């Protein structure tokens, strides 16, 4: 599923049934090759096996190598371009050894990735799937928080589909997912992004200055109609909190002096240079 999501993001369209067959066959063969060589399977092995496939024999059909290669050419070449150009050095090899979930905090800084295009969605999808599987296989699990600071990147991408699927096992592995959306009204109805929000058990709604955003929050989280003017007029540092099916209540968000410094994003906007002060 992760490979399909990455391929669809790279191609900018759903993969066809024939491309899917070529990808599945290459995936199985890549895993077999990796086991035989006692190495970690990577996306490069999959690409290689799409360009040089093994014949597919099953009780249903027999597909020769030439046919499989033709079905997988577009996917293989676009994946190859992506790991060598757009995301060179990021998803083409096995996970860096010093990235460990047992540490108190693991931060993936994706601020340098372009907001337009599939790069950001692909990296977020890979991170979530890697983390979920690491926790699932861990012998000594610990409670973990997964925080997506800019969750609006999930809205129009297949990343939401993968992350939503991974959410299904979050309780079993002690994982708490946090998603930060700025405008609920931007999320199309019926999408996986909408489902992710609706499946959240705890919701915090901060001030929405625009009426459509406030109304969307009321509708999305099934809040009382009286919440609409409240959301429009929430003071800075306060939010409307809803837990499960309980009635929403207003909460004041307090920060320590250290947290205030760490979360200050206005410094570059309000700071004056020495020359300006003089």
CSV table of N, CA, C and O in Angstrom, one decimal, residues 47-151:
chain,number,residue,atom,x,y,z
A,47,UNK,N,12.6,-0.9,-8.1
A,47,UNK,CA,12.7,-0.3,-9.4
A,47,UNK,C,13.5,-1.2,-10.4
A,47,UNK,O,13.1,-1.4,-11.5
A,48,UNK,N,14.6,-1.8,-9.8
A,48,UNK,CA,15.4,-2.8,-10.7
A,48,UNK,C,14.5,-3.9,-11.1
A,48,UNK,O,14.7,-4.4,-12.3
A,49,UNK,N,13.7,-4.4,-10.3
A,49,UNK,CA,12.8,-5.6,-10.6
A,49,UNK,C,11.7,-5.2,-11.5
A,49,UNK,O,11.1,-6.1,-12.1
A,50,UNK,N,11.3,-4.0,-11.6
A,50,UNK,CA,10.3,-3.6,-12.6
A,50,UNK,C,10.9,-3.4,-14.0
A,50,UNK,O,10.3,-3.7,-15.0
A,51,UNK,N,12.2,-3.0,-14.0
A,51,UNK,CA,12.9,-2.9,-15.3
A,51,UNK,C,13.4,-4.3,-15.7
A,51,UNK,O,13.5,-4.6,-16.9
A,52,UNK,N,13.8,-5.2,-14.8
A,52,UNK,CA,14.2,-6.5,-15.1
A,52,UNK,C,13.4,-7.5,-14.3
A,52,UNK,O,13.9,-8.1,-13.3
A,53,UNK,N,12.2,-7.7,-14.6
A,53,UNK,CA,11.2,-8.5,-13.8
A,53,UNK,C,11.5,-10.0,-14.0
A,53,UNK,O,12.1,-10.5,-14.9
A,54,UNK,N,10.9,-10.7,-13.0
A,54,UNK,CA,10.9,-12.2,-13.2
A,54,UNK,C,9.5,-12.6,-13.7
A,54,UNK,O,8.5,-11.9,-13.5
A,55,UNK,N,9.4,-13.7,-14.4
A,55,UNK,CA,8.1,-14.1,-15.0
A,55,UNK,C,7.2,-14.4,-13.9
A,55,UNK,O,7.5,-15.0,-12.9
A,56,UNK,N,5.9,-14.1,-14.1
A,56,UNK,CA,4.9,-14.3,-13.1
A,56,UNK,C,4.1,-15.5,-13.4
A,56,UNK,O,3.4,-15.5,-14.5
A,57,UNK,N,4.2,-16.5,-12.6
A,57,UNK,CA,3.4,-17.7,-12.8
A,57,UNK,C,2.5,-18.0,-11.7
A,57,UNK,O,2.9,-18.0,-10.5
A,58,UNK,N,1.2,-18.2,-11.9
A,58,UNK,CA,0.3,-18.5,-10.8
A,58,UNK,C,-0.8,-19.4,-11.4
A,58,UNK,O,-0.8,-19.7,-12.6
A,59,UNK,N,-1.8,-19.7,-10.5
A,59,UNK,CA,-2.9,-20.6,-11.0
A,59,UNK,C,-3.8,-19.8,-11.9
A,59,UNK,O,-4.7,-20.4,-12.5
A,60,UNK,N,-3.7,-18.5,-11.9
A,60,UNK,CA,-4.6,-17.7,-12.7
A,60,UNK,C,-4.1,-17.4,-14.1
A,60,UNK,O,-4.8,-17.4,-15.1
A,61,UNK,N,-2.8,-17.0,-14.1
A,61,UNK,CA,-2.3,-16.6,-15.4
A,61,UNK,C,-0.8,-16.7,-15.4
A,61,UNK,O,-0.1,-16.8,-14.4
A,62,UNK,N,-0.2,-16.6,-16.7
A,62,UNK,CA,1.2,-16.6,-16.8
A,62,UNK,C,1.5,-15.3,-17.6
A,62,UNK,O,1.0,-15.1,-18.7
A,63,UNK,N,2.5,-14.6,-17.1
A,63,UNK,CA,2.9,-13.3,-17.7
A,63,UNK,C,4.4,-13.3,-18.0
A,63,UNK,O,5.1,-13.5,-17.0
A,64,UNK,N,4.8,-13.1,-19.2
A,64,UNK,CA,6.2,-13.2,-19.5
A,64,UNK,C,6.9,-11.9,-19.1
A,64,UNK,O,6.2,-10.9,-18.8
A,65,UNK,N,8.2,-11.9,-19.0
A,65,UNK,CA,9.0,-10.8,-18.5
A,65,UNK,C,8.8,-9.6,-19.4
A,65,UNK,O,8.7,-8.4,-18.9
A,66,UNK,N,8.7,-9.7,-20.7
A,66,UNK,CA,8.6,-8.6,-21.6
A,66,UNK,C,7.3,-7.8,-21.3
A,66,UNK,O,7.3,-6.6,-21.3
A,67,UNK,N,6.2,-8.6,-21.1
A,67,UNK,CA,4.9,-7.9,-20.8
A,67,UNK,C,5.0,-7.2,-19.5
A,67,UNK,O,4.5,-6.0,-19.4
A,68,UNK,N,5.5,-7.8,-18.5
A,68,UNK,CA,5.6,-7.2,-17.1
A,68,UNK,C,6.4,-5.9,-17.2
A,68,UNK,O,6.1,-4.9,-16.6
A,69,UNK,N,7.5,-6.0,-18.0
A,69,UNK,CA,8.4,-4.8,-18.1
A,69,UNK,C,7.7,-3.7,-18.8
A,69,UNK,O,7.8,-2.5,-18.3
A,70,UNK,N,6.9,-4.0,-19.8
A,70,UNK,CA,6.2,-2.9,-20.5
A,70,UNK,C,5.1,-2.3,-19.6
A,70,UNK,O,4.9,-1.1,-19.6
A,71,UNK,N,4.4,-3.1,-18.8
A,71,UNK,CA,3.4,-2.6,-17.9
A,71,UNK,C,4.0,-1.7,-16.8
A,71,UNK,O,3.4,-0.8,-16.3
A,72,UNK,N,5.2,-2.0,-16.4
A,72,UNK,CA,5.8,-1.2,-15.3
A,72,UNK,C,6.8,-0.1,-15.7
A,72,UNK,O,7.3,0.6,-14.8
A,73,UNK,N,7.0,0.1,-17.0
A,73,UNK,CA,8.0,1.1,-17.4
A,73,UNK,C,7.7,2.5,-16.9
A,73,UNK,O,8.6,3.1,-16.3
A,74,UNK,N,6.5,3.0,-17.0
A,74,UNK,CA,6.2,4.4,-16.6
A,74,UNK,C,6.4,4.5,-15.1
A,74,UNK,O,7.0,5.5,-14.7
A,75,UNK,N,5.9,3.6,-14.3
A,75,UNK,CA,6.1,3.7,-12.9
A,75,UNK,C,7.6,3.6,-12.5
A,75,UNK,O,8.1,4.4,-11.7
A,76,UNK,N,8.3,2.6,-13.1
A,76,UNK,CA,9.7,2.5,-12.8
A,76,UNK,C,10.5,3.7,-13.1
A,76,UNK,O,11.4,4.2,-12.3
A,77,UNK,N,10.4,4.2,-14.3
A,77,UNK,CA,11.2,5.4,-14.7
A,77,UNK,C,10.9,6.6,-13.9
A,77,UNK,O,11.7,7.4,-13.5
A,78,UNK,N,9.6,6.8,-13.5
A,78,UNK,CA,9.2,8.0,-12.7
A,78,UNK,C,9.7,7.8,-11.3
A,78,UNK,O,10.2,8.8,-10.6
A,79,UNK,N,9.6,6.6,-10.7
A,79,UNK,CA,10.2,6.4,-9.4
A,79,UNK,C,11.7,6.6,-9.4
A,79,UNK,O,12.3,7.2,-8.5
A,80,UNK,N,12.4,6.1,-10.4
A,80,UNK,CA,13.8,6.3,-10.5
A,80,UNK,C,14.2,7.7,-10.6
A,80,UNK,O,15.1,8.2,-9.9
A,81,UNK,N,13.4,8.5,-11.4
A,81,UNK,CA,13.7,10.0,-11.5
A,81,UNK,C,13.6,10.6,-10.1
A,81,UNK,O,14.3,11.5,-9.7
A,82,UNK,N,12.5,10.2,-9.4
A,82,UNK,CA,12.2,10.9,-8.1
A,82,UNK,C,13.3,10.6,-7.1
A,82,UNK,O,13.7,11.5,-6.3
A,83,UNK,N,13.7,9.3,-7.0
A,83,UNK,CA,14.7,9.0,-5.9
A,83,UNK,C,16.1,9.6,-6.3
A,83,UNK,O,17.0,9.7,-5.4
A,84,UNK,N,16.3,9.9,-7.6
A,84,UNK,CA,17.6,10.4,-8.0
A,84,UNK,C,17.6,11.9,-8.0
A,84,UNK,O,18.7,12.5,-8.0
A,85,UNK,N,16.4,12.6,-8.1
A,85,UNK,CA,16.4,14.0,-8.2
A,85,UNK,C,15.6,14.7,-7.1
A,85,UNK,O,16.2,15.2,-6.1
A,86,UNK,N,14.3,14.6,-7.1
A,86,UNK,CA,13.5,15.3,-6.1
A,86,UNK,C,13.8,14.9,-4.7
A,86,UNK,O,13.8,15.8,-3.8
A,87,UNK,N,13.9,13.6,-4.4
A,87,UNK,CA,14.1,13.1,-3.1
A,87,UNK,C,15.5,12.4,-3.0
A,87,UNK,O,15.6,11.4,-2.2
A,88,UNK,N,16.4,12.8,-3.7
A,88,UNK,CA,17.7,12.1,-3.7
A,88,UNK,C,18.3,12.1,-2.2
A,88,UNK,O,18.4,13.1,-1.5
A,89,UNK,N,18.7,10.8,-1.8
A,89,UNK,CA,19.3,10.7,-0.5
A,89,UNK,C,18.3,10.6,0.6
A,89,UNK,O,18.7,10.4,1.8
A,90,UNK,N,17.0,10.6,0.3
A,90,UNK,CA,16.0,10.6,1.4
A,90,UNK,C,15.2,9.3,1.6
A,90,UNK,O,15.0,8.9,2.7
A,91,UNK,N,14.8,8.7,0.4
A,91,UNK,CA,14.0,7.5,0.6
A,91,UNK,C,14.6,6.4,-0.3
A,91,UNK,O,13.9,5.3,-0.5
A,92,UNK,N,15.8,6.5,-0.8
A,92,UNK,CA,16.4,5.5,-1.7
A,92,UNK,C,17.2,4.5,-1.0
A,92,UNK,O,17.6,3.5,-1.6
A,93,UNK,N,17.5,4.7,0.3
A,93,UNK,CA,18.3,3.7,1.0
A,93,UNK,C,17.6,3.3,2.3
A,93,UNK,O,16.6,3.8,2.6
A,94,UNK,N,18.2,2.4,3.1
A,94,UNK,CA,17.6,2.0,4.3
A,94,UNK,C,17.7,3.1,5.4
A,94,UNK,O,18.5,4.1,5.2
A,95,UNK,N,16.9,3.0,6.4
A,95,UNK,CA,16.8,4.1,7.4
A,95,UNK,C,18.2,4.3,8.1
A,95,UNK,O,18.9,3.4,8.4
A,96,UNK,N,18.5,5.6,8.3
A,96,UNK,CA,19.8,5.9,8.9
A,96,UNK,C,19.8,5.3,10.3
A,96,UNK,O,18.8,5.4,11.0
A,97,UNK,N,21.0,4.8,10.7
A,97,UNK,CA,21.1,4.0,11.9
A,97,UNK,C,20.8,4.8,13.2
A,97,UNK,O,20.4,4.3,14.2
A,98,UNK,N,21.1,6.2,13.1
A,98,UNK,CA,21.0,7.0,14.3
A,98,UNK,C,19.5,7.5,14.5
A,98,UNK,O,19.3,8.2,15.5
A,99,UNK,N,18.6,7.1,13.7
A,99,UNK,CA,17.2,7.5,13.9
A,99,UNK,C,16.6,6.4,14.7
A,99,UNK,O,16.3,5.3,14.2
A,100,UNK,N,16.3,6.6,16.0
A,100,UNK,CA,15.7,5.6,16.9
A,100,UNK,C,14.5,6.2,17.6
A,100,UNK,O,14.5,7.3,18.1
A,101,UNK,N,13.5,5.4,17.7
A,101,UNK,CA,12.2,5.8,18.3
A,101,UNK,C,12.3,5.7,19.8
A,101,UNK,O,11.5,6.3,20.6
A,102,UNK,N,13.4,5.1,20.4
A,102,UNK,CA,13.5,5.0,21.8
A,102,UNK,C,13.9,6.3,22.4
A,102,UNK,O,13.9,6.4,23.7
A,103,UNK,N,14.4,7.2,21.6
A,103,UNK,CA,14.8,8.5,22.2
A,103,UNK,C,13.5,9.3,22.6
A,103,UNK,O,12.4,9.0,22.1
A,104,UNK,N,13.7,10.3,23.5
A,104,UNK,CA,12.6,11.0,24.0
A,104,UNK,C,11.8,11.8,22.9
A,104,UNK,O,10.6,11.9,22.9
A,105,UNK,N,12.6,12.3,21.9
A,105,UNK,CA,12.0,13.1,20.8
A,105,UNK,C,12.7,12.9,19.5
A,105,UNK,O,13.9,13.0,19.5
A,106,UNK,N,11.9,12.6,18.5
A,106,UNK,CA,12.5,12.4,17.2
A,106,UNK,C,11.8,13.4,16.3
A,106,UNK,O,10.5,13.4,16.2
A,107,UNK,N,12.6,14.3,15.6
A,107,UNK,CA,12.0,15.4,14.8
A,107,UNK,C,12.4,15.2,13.3
A,107,UNK,O,13.6,15.0,13.1
A,108,UNK,N,11.5,15.2,12.5
A,108,UNK,CA,11.7,15.2,11.0
A,108,UNK,C,11.5,16.6,10.5
A,108,UNK,O,10.3,17.0,10.4
A,109,UNK,N,12.5,17.3,10.1
A,109,UNK,CA,12.4,18.6,9.6
A,109,UNK,C,12.2,18.6,8.1
A,109,UNK,O,13.1,18.3,7.4
A,110,UNK,N,11.0,18.8,7.7
A,110,UNK,CA,10.7,18.8,6.2
A,110,UNK,C,10.4,20.2,5.7
A,110,UNK,O,9.9,20.3,4.6
A,111,UNK,N,10.9,21.2,6.4
A,111,UNK,CA,10.7,22.6,6.0
A,111,UNK,C,11.3,23.0,4.7
A,111,UNK,O,10.9,23.9,4.0
A,112,UNK,N,12.4,22.2,4.3
A,112,UNK,CA,13.1,22.5,3.0
A,112,UNK,C,12.5,21.9,1.8
A,112,UNK,O,12.9,22.2,0.7
A,113,UNK,N,11.5,21.0,2.0
A,113,UNK,CA,10.9,20.4,0.9
A,113,UNK,C,9.9,21.3,0.2
A,113,UNK,O,9.2,22.1,0.9
A,114,UNK,N,9.7,21.3,-1.1
A,114,UNK,CA,8.8,22.2,-1.7
A,114,UNK,C,7.3,21.8,-1.3
A,114,UNK,O,7.0,20.7,-1.3
A,115,UNK,N,6.5,22.9,-1.1
A,115,UNK,CA,5.1,22.6,-0.7
A,115,UNK,C,4.3,22.2,-1.9
A,115,UNK,O,3.3,21.5,-1.8
A,116,UNK,N,4.7,22.6,-3.1
A,116,UNK,CA,4.0,22.1,-4.3
A,116,UNK,C,4.7,20.9,-4.8
A,116,UNK,O,5.9,20.7,-4.8
A,117,UNK,N,3.9,19.9,-5.3
A,117,UNK,CA,4.4,18.7,-5.8
A,117,UNK,C,4.3,17.6,-4.7
A,117,UNK,O,3.8,17.8,-3.6
A,118,UNK,N,4.7,16.4,-5.1
A,118,UNK,CA,4.4,15.2,-4.2
A,118,UNK,C,5.5,15.0,-3.1
A,118,UNK,O,5.3,14.1,-2.3
A,119,UNK,N,6.6,15.7,-3.2
A,119,UNK,CA,7.7,15.3,-2.3
A,119,UNK,C,7.3,15.3,-0.8
A,119,UNK,O,7.6,14.4,-0.1
A,120,UNK,N,6.6,16.4,-0.3
A,120,UNK,CA,6.3,16.5,1.1
A,120,UNK,C,5.3,15.4,1.5
A,120,UNK,O,5.5,14.7,2.5
A,121,UNK,N,4.3,15.1,0.7
A,121,UNK,CA,3.3,14.1,1.0
A,121,UNK,C,4.0,12.7,1.0
A,121,UNK,O,3.7,11.9,1.9
A,122,UNK,N,4.9,12.4,0.1
A,122,UNK,CA,5.6,11.1,0.1
A,122,UNK,C,6.4,10.9,1.4
A,122,UNK,O,6.4,9.9,2.0
A,123,UNK,N,7.2,12.0,1.8
A,123,UNK,CA,8.0,11.9,3.0
A,123,UNK,C,7.2,11.6,4.2
A,123,UNK,O,7.5,10.8,5.1
A,124,UNK,N,6.0,12.4,4.3
A,124,UNK,CA,5.2,12.2,5.5
A,124,UNK,C,4.6,10.8,5.5
A,124,UNK,O,4.4,10.2,6.6
A,125,UNK,N,4.2,10.3,4.3
A,125,UNK,CA,3.7,8.9,4.3
A,125,UNK,C,4.7,7.9,4.7
A,125,UNK,O,4.4,6.9,5.4
A,126,UNK,N,5.9,8.0,4.2
A,126,UNK,CA,7.0,7.1,4.5
A,126,UNK,C,7.3,7.1,6.0
A,126,UNK,O,7.4,6.1,6.7
A,127,UNK,N,7.4,8.3,6.6
A,127,UNK,CA,7.7,8.5,8.0
A,127,UNK,C,6.6,7.8,8.9
A,127,UNK,O,6.9,7.0,9.8
A,128,UNK,N,5.3,8.0,8.6
A,128,UNK,CA,4.2,7.5,9.4
A,128,UNK,C,4.2,6.0,9.3
A,128,UNK,O,4.1,5.3,10.3
A,129,UNK,N,4.4,5.4,8.1
A,129,UNK,CA,4.4,4.0,7.9
A,129,UNK,C,5.6,3.3,8.6
A,129,UNK,O,5.5,2.3,9.3
A,130,UNK,N,6.8,3.9,8.5
A,130,UNK,CA,8.0,3.4,9.1
A,130,UNK,C,7.8,3.4,10.6
A,130,UNK,O,8.1,2.4,11.3
A,131,UNK,N,7.3,4.5,11.2
A,131,UNK,CA,7.1,4.6,12.6
A,131,UNK,C,6.1,3.6,13.1
A,131,UNK,O,6.4,2.9,14.1
A,132,UNK,N,5.0,3.5,12.4
A,132,UNK,CA,3.9,2.6,12.9
A,132,UNK,C,4.5,1.1,12.9
A,132,UNK,O,4.2,0.4,13.9
A,133,UNK,N,5.2,0.7,11.9
A,133,UNK,CA,5.7,-0.6,11.8
A,133,UNK,C,6.8,-0.9,12.9
A,133,UNK,O,6.9,-2.0,13.4
A,134,UNK,N,7.6,0.1,13.1
A,134,UNK,CA,8.7,0.0,14.2
A,134,UNK,C,8.0,-0.2,15.5
A,134,UNK,O,8.4,-1.1,16.3
A,135,UNK,N,7.0,0.6,15.8
A,135,UNK,CA,6.2,0.4,17.1
A,135,UNK,C,5.5,-0.9,17.2
A,135,UNK,O,5.5,-1.6,18.2
A,136,UNK,N,5.0,-1.4,16.0
A,136,UNK,CA,4.2,-2.6,16.0
A,136,UNK,C,5.2,-3.8,16.3
A,136,UNK,O,4.8,-4.8,17.0
A,137,UNK,N,6.4,-3.7,15.8
A,137,UNK,CA,7.4,-4.8,16.0
A,137,UNK,C,8.2,-4.7,17.3
A,137,UNK,O,8.9,-5.7,17.6
A,138,UNK,N,8.1,-3.6,18.0
A,138,UNK,CA,8.9,-3.4,19.2
A,138,UNK,C,8.5,-4.3,20.3
A,138,UNK,O,7.3,-4.6,20.5
A,139,UNK,N,9.5,-4.9,21.0
A,139,UNK,CA,9.2,-5.8,22.1
A,139,UNK,C,8.8,-5.1,23.3
A,139,UNK,O,7.9,-5.5,24.0
A,140,UNK,N,9.4,-3.9,23.6
A,140,UNK,CA,9.0,-3.1,24.7
A,140,UNK,C,8.4,-1.8,24.2
A,140,UNK,O,9.1,-0.8,24.0
A,141,UNK,N,7.1,-1.8,24.1
A,141,UNK,CA,6.5,-0.6,23.5
A,141,UNK,C,6.3,0.5,24.6
A,141,UNK,O,6.2,0.2,25.7
A,142,UNK,N,6.4,1.7,24.1
A,142,UNK,CA,6.2,2.8,25.0
A,142,UNK,C,5.2,3.8,24.3
A,142,UNK,O,5.1,3.8,23.1
A,143,UNK,N,4.5,4.5,25.1
A,143,UNK,CA,3.5,5.4,24.6
A,143,UNK,C,4.2,6.5,23.7
A,143,UNK,O,5.1,7.1,24.1
A,144,UNK,N,3.6,6.7,22.5
A,144,UNK,CA,4.3,7.6,21.6
A,144,UNK,C,3.3,8.5,21.0
A,144,UNK,O,2.1,8.2,20.7
A,145,UNK,N,3.7,9.8,20.8
A,145,UNK,CA,2.8,10.8,20.2
A,145,UNK,C,3.4,11.1,18.8
A,145,UNK,O,4.6,11.4,18.7
A,146,UNK,N,2.5,11.0,17.8
A,146,UNK,CA,2.9,11.4,16.4
A,146,UNK,C,2.2,12.7,16.1
A,146,UNK,O,1.0,12.8,16.0
A,147,UNK,N,3.0,13.7,15.9
A,147,UNK,CA,2.5,15.1,15.7
A,147,UNK,C,2.7,15.6,14.3
A,147,UNK,O,3.9,15.6,13.9
A,148,UNK,N,1.7,15.9,13.5
A,148,UNK,CA,1.8,16.4,12.2
A,148,UNK,C,1.5,17.9,12.3
A,148,UNK,O,0.3,18.3,12.4
A,149,UNK,N,2.5,18.7,12.2
A,149,UNK,CA,2.3,20.2,12.5
A,149,UNK,C,1.5,20.9,11.3
A,149,UNK,O,0.7,21.8,11.6
A,150,UNK,N,1.8,20.5,10.1
A,150,UNK,CA,1.1,21.1,9.0
A,150,UNK,C,0.2,20.0,8.3
A,150,UNK,O,0.6,19.5,7.2
A,151,UNK,N,-0.9,19.6,8.9
A,151,UNK,CA,-1.6,18.5,8.4
A,151,UNK,C,-2.4,18.8,7.1
A,151,UNK,O,-2.9,17.9,6.4
